[in-house]
CSV table of C-alpha atoms in Angstrom, one decimal:
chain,number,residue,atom,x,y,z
L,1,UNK,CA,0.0,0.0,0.0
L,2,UNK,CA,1.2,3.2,-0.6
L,3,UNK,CA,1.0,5.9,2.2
L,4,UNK,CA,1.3,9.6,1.4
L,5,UNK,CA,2.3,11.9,3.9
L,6,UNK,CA,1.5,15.5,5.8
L,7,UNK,CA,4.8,16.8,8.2
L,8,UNK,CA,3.3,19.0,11.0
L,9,UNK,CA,5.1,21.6,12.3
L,10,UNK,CA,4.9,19.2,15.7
L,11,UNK,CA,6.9,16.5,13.6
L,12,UNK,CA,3.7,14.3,13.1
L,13,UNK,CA,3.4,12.9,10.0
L,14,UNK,CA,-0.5,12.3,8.4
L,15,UNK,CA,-1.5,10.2,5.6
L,16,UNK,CA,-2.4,12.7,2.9
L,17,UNK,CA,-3.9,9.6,0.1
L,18,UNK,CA,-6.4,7.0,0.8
L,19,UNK,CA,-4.2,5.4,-1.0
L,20,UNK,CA,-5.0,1.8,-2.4
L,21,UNK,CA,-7.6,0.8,-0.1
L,22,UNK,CA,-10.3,0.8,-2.9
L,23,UNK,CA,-12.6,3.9,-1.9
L,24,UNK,CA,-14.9,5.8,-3.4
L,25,UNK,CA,-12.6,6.9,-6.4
L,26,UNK,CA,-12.1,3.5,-7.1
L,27,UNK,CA,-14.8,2.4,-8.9
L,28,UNK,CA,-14.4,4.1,-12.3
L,29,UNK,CA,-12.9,2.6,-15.5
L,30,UNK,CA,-10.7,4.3,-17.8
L,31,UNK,CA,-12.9,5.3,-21.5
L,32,UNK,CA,-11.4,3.8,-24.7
L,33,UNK,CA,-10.2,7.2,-25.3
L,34,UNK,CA,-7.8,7.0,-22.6
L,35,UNK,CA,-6.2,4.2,-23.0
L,36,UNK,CA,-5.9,5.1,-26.8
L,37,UNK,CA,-3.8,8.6,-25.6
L,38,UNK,CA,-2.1,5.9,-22.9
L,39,UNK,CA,-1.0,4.3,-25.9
L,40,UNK,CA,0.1,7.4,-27.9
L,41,UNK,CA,2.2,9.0,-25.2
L,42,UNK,CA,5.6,8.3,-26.0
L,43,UNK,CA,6.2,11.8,-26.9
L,44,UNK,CA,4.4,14.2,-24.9
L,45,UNK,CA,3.8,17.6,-25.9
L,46,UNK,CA,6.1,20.2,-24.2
L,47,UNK,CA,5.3,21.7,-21.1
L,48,UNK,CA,3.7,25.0,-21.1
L,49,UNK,CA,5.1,28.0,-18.9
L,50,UNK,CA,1.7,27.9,-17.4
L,51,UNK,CA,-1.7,26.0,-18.5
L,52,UNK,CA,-5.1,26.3,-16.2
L,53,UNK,CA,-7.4,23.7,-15.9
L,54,UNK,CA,-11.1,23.5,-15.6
L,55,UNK,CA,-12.1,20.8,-12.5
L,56,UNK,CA,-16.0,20.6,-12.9
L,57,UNK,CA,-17.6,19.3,-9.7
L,58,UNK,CA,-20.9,18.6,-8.2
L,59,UNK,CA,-20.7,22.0,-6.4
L,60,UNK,CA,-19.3,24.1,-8.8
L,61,UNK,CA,-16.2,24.7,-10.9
L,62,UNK,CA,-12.9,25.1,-9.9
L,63,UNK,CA,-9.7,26.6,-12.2
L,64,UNK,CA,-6.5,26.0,-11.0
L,65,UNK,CA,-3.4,27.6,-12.8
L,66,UNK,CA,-0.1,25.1,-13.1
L,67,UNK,CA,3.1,26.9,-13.0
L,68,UNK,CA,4.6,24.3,-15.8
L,69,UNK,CA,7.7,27.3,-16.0
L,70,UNK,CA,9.0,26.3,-12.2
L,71,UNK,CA,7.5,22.6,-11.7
L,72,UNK,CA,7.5,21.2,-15.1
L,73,UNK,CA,7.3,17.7,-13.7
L,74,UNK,CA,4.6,18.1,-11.9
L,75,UNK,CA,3.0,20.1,-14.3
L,76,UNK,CA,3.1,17.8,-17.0
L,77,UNK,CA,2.4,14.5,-14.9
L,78,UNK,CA,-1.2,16.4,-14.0
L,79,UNK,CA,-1.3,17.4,-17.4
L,80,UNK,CA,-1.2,14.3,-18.4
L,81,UNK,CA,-4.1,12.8,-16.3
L,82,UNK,CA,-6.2,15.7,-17.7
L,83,UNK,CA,-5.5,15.1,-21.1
L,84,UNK,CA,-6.4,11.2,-20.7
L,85,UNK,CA,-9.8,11.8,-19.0
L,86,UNK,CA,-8.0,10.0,-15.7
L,87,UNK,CA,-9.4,12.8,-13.3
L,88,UNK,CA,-13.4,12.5,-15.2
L,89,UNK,CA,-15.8,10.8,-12.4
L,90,UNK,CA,-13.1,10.6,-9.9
L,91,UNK,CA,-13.8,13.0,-6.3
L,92,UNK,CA,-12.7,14.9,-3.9
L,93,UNK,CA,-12.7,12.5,-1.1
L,94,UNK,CA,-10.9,14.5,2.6
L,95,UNK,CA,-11.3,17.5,4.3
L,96,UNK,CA,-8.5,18.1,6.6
L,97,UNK,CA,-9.3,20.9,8.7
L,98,UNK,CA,-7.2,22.3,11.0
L,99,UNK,CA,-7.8,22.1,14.3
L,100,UNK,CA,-8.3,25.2,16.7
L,101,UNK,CA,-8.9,27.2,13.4
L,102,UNK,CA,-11.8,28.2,11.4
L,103,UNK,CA,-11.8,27.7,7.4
L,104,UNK,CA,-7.9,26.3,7.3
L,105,UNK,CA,-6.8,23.2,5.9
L,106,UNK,CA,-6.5,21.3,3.0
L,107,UNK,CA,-8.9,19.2,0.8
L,108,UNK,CA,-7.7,16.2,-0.9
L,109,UNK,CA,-9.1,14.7,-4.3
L,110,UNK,CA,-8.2,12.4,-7.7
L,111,UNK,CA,-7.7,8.3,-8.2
L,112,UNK,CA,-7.1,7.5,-4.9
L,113,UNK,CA,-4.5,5.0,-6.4
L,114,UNK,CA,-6.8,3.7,-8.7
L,115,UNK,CA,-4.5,0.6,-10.4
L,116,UNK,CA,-6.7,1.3,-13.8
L,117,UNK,CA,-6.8,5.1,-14.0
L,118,UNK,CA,-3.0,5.2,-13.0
L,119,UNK,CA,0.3,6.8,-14.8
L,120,UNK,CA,3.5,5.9,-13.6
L,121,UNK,CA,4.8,8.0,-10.6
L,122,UNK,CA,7.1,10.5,-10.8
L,123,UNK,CA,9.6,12.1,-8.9
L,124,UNK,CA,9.4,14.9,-6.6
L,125,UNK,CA,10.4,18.4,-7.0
L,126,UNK,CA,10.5,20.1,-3.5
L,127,UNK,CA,9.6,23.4,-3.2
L,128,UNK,CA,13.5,24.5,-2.3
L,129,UNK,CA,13.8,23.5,-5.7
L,130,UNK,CA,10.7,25.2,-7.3
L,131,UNK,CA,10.5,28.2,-5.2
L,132,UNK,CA,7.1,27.9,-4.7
L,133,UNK,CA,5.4,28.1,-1.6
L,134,UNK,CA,2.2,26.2,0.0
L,135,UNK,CA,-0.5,29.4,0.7
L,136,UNK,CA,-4.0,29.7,0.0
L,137,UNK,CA,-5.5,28.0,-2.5
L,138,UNK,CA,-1.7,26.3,-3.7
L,139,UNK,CA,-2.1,23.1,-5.4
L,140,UNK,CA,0.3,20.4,-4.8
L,141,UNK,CA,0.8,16.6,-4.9
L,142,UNK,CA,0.5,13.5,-2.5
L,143,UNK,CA,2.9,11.5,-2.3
L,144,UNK,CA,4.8,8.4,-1.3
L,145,UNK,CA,6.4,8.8,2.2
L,146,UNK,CA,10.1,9.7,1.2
L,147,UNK,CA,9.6,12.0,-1.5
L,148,UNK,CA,8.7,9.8,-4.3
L,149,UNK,CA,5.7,8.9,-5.5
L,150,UNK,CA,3.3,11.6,-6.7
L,151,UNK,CA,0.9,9.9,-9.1
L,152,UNK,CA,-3.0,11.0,-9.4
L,153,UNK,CA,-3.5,12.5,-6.0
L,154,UNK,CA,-3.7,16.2,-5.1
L,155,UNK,CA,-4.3,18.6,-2.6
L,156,UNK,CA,-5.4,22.0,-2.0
L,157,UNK,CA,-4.9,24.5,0.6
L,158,UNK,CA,-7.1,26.5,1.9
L,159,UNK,CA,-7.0,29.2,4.4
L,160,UNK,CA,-4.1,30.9,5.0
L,161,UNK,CA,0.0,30.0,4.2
L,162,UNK,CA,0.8,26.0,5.6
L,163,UNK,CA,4.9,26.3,5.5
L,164,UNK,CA,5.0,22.7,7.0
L,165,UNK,CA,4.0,21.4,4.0
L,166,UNK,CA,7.3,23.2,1.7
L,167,UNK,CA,10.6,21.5,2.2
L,168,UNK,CA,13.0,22.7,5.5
L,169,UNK,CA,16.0,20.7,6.3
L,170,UNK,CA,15.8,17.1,5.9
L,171,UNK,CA,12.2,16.7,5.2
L,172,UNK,CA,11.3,17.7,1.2
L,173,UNK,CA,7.9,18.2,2.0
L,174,UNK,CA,5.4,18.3,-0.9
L,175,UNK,CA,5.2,19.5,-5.0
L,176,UNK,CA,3.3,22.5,-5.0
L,177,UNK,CA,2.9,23.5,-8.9
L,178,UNK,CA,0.4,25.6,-9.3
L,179,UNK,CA,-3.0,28.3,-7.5
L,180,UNK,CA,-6.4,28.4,-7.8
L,181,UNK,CA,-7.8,31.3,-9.8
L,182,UNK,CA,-11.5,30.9,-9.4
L,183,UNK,CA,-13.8,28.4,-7.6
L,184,UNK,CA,-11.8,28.9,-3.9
L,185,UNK,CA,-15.7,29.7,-2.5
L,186,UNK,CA,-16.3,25.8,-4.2
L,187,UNK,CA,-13.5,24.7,-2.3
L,188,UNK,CA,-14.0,26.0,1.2
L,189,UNK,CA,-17.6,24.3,0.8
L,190,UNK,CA,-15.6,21.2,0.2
L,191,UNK,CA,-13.9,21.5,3.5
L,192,UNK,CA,-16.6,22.8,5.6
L,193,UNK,CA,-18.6,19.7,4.1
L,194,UNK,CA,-19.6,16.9,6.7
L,195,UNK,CA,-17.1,14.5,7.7
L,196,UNK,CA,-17.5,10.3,9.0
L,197,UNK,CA,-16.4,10.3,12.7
L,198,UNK,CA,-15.3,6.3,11.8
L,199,UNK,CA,-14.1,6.5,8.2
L,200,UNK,CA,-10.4,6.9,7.4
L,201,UNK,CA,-8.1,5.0,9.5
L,202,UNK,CA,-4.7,6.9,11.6
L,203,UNK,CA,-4.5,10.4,11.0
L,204,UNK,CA,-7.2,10.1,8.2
L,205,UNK,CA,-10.0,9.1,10.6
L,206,UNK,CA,-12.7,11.6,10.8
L,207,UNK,CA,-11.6,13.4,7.8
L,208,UNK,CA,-13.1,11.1,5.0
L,209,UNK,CA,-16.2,13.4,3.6
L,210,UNK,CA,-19.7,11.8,3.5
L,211,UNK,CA,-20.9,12.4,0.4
L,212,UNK,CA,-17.3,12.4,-1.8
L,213,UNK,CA,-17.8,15.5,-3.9
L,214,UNK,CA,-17.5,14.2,-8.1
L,215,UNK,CA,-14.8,15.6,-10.3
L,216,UNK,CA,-17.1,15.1,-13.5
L,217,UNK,CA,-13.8,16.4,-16.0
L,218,UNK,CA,-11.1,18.3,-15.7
L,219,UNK,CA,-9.9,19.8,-18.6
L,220,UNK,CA,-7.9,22.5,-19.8
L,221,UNK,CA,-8.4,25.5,-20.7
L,222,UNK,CA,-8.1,27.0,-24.4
């Protein structure tokens, strides 16, 4: 199974993914299109500078710009599940709130490790490395505990700067690559959204959302 991690500032590490365990975004089979543009992607297209992307959900729409000019990997690997229809009828499936605050945290969405909507994963490119920062409304990449790892899982922040999620000394923290630029009302309704007390297990438990809000597509934008 592969675990994805969250560094608190108090050292504790939570599980950003549900990651394997076949959940809600599970249950969705790639189209023939996909695996046709599986098939064809020897030679992907360069990386634009900077590309935004259309996430249409059951509560609204949400644009997120990728900065493809500082984290081209990351860019491009979340391109590429775009371009394949790997996000379409996935969710956003955790609301992470932060605790003592009002309105901060991070919502979690995309393939939940989904074996058949899956690219390979890539590696990481920390934020020392990027220069970008985790603040309101960032966009950035679960992972595989280590550094490794980042495949079709994301996660946005909401409420205010999180620095414990950039890289500082040893740990690398996580890829951010990109902001949202409209829909961040959308996605503070995702996280204020109700939450099971019993799903999730560790440091996910009590943050899995009820009702998994559905990515319908994601595509980009002309």
């Amino acid at each position: 199974m592969i675990r994805c991690f969250l560094p608190l500032a108090a050292g504790l590490l939570i599980a950003l993914g549900g990651c394997g365990d076949g959940g809600p975004a599970d249950n969705g089979a790639v189209n023939a299109e996909s695996a046709v543009a599986n098939t064809a992607a020897a030679r992907p297209p360069p990386v634009p500078n900077s590309a935004r992307v259309r996430l249409t959900t059951a509560l609204g729409d949400i644009v997120v710009e990728l900065d493809g000019r500082h984290a081209p990997l990351t860019t491009a690997n979340f391109l590429a599940y775009v371009d394949q229809r790997r996000f379409d009828g996935t969710v956003f499936y955790r609301a992470s709130r932060t605790p003592g605050t009002q309105g901060r945290g991070f919502v979690q969405g995309g393939i939940r490790h989904a074996l058949r909507r899956s690219l390979p994963p890539i590696a990481h490119e920390p934020t020392s490395r990027t220069g970008l920062r985790h603040g309101d409304g960032t966009i950035s990449m679960a992972r595989r505990e280590g550094g490794a790892g980042a495949m079709g899982d994301f996660f946005i922040v909401v409420g205010g700067a999180m620095p414990s999620m950039d890289a500082h000394g040893g740990d690398e923290g996580f890829a951010a690559f990109g902001r949202v630029v409209e829909g961040m009302d959308v996605v503070r309704r995702i996280l204020a959204a109700p939450t099971s007390d019993r799903a999730g297990s560790g440091a996910m438990r009590g943050q899995m959302l009820e009702a998994p809000v559905a990515i319908v597509t994601a595509r980009r934008e002309p």
